[in-house]
Tab-separated table of C-alpha atoms in Angstrom:
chain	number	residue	atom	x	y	z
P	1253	UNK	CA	47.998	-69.496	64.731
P	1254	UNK	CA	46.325	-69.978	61.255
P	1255	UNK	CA	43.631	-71.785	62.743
P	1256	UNK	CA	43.077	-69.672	65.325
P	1257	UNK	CA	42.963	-66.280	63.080
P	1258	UNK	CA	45.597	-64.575	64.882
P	1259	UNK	CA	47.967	-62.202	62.411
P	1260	UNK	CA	51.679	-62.513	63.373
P	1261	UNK	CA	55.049	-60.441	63.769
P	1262	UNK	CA	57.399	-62.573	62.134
P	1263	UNK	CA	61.218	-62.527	62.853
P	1264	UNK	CA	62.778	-64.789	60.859
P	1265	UNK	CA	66.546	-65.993	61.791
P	1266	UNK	CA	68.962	-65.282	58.823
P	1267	UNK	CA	71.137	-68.508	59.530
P	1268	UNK	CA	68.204	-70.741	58.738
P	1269	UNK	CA	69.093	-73.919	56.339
P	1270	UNK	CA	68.692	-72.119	52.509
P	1271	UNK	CA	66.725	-69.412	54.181
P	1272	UNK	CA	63.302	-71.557	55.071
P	1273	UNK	CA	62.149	-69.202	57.324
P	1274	UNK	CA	61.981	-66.483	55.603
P	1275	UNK	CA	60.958	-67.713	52.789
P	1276	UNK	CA	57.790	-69.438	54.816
P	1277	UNK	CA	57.588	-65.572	56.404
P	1278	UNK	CA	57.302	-64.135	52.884
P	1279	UNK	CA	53.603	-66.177	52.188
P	1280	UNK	CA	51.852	-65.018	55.581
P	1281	UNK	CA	53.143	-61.218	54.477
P	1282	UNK	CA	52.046	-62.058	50.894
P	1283	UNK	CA	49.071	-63.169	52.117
P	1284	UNK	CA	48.256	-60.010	54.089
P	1285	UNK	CA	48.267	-62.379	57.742
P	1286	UNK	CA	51.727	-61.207	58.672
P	1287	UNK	CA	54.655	-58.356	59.378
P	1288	UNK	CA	57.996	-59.711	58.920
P	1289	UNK	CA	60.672	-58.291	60.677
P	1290	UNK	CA	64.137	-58.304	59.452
P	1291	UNK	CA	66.169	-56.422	61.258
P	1292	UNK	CA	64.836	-56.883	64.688
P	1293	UNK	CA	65.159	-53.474	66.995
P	1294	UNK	CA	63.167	-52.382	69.992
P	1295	UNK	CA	62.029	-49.413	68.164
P	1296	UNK	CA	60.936	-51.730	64.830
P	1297	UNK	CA	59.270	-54.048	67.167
P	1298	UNK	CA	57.159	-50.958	69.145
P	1299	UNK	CA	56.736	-49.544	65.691
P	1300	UNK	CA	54.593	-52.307	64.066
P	1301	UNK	CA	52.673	-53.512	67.695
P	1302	UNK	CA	51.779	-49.358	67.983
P	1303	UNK	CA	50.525	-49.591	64.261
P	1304	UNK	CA	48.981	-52.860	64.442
P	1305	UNK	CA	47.116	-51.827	68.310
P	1306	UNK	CA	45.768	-48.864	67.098
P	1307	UNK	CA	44.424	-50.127	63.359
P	1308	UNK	CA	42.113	-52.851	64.531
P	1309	UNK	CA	40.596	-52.430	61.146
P	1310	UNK	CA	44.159	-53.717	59.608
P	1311	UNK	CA	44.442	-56.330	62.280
P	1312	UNK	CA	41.024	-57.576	61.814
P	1313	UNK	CA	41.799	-58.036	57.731
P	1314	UNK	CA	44.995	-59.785	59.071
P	1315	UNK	CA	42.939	-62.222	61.075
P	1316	UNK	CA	40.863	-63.192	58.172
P	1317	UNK	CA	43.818	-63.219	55.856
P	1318	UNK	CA	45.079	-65.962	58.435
P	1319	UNK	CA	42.213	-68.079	59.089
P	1320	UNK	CA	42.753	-68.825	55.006
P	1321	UNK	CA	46.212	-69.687	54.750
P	1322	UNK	CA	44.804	-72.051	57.800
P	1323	UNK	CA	44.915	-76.220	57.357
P	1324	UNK	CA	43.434	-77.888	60.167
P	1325	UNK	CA	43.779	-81.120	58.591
P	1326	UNK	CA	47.642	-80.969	58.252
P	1327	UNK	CA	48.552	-83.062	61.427
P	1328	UNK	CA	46.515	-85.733	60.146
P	1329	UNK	CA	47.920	-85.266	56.996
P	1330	UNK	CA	51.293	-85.723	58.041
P	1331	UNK	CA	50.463	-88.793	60.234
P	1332	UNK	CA	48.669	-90.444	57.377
P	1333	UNK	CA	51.691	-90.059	54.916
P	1334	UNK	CA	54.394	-91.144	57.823
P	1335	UNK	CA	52.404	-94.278	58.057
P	1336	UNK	CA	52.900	-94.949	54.396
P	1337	UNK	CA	56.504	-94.811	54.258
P	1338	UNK	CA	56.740	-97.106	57.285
């Protein structure tokens, strides 16, 4: 999504080993790219797509916010540092 420049809505689950996800979840929203939601309801969840929709202005900062946080190179990356500690 980071490459692509497309802002998120970001529901992390709670039960998560020591709390990765929202701790990952907590960057993208520092990082003005993301919403988290933690308490997940339909009326949250209509709330920040109806605020989001209608602010293109907001979403468009969001997509460049993303495109930073974005690392193209991290597949190749990871591949080139599995195949060291083979």
């Amino acid at each position: 999504l980071a490459v692509c420049g497309i802002p998120e809505i970001l529901i992390p689950y709670p039960y998560a080993a020591e709390n990765h996800q929202q701790a990952n979840a907590e960057k993208y929203a520092q990082a003005k790219a993301a919403v988290i939601i933690n308490s997940l309801s339909p009326q949250a969840l209509e709330s920040i797509i109806r605020t989001l929709y209608f602010d293109r202005e907001k979403l468009g900062v969001m997509a460049q916010n993303m495109r930073k946080l974005a690392k193209p190179e991290a597949c190749e990356e990871i591949w080139k540092r599995s195949k060291k500690a083979i």
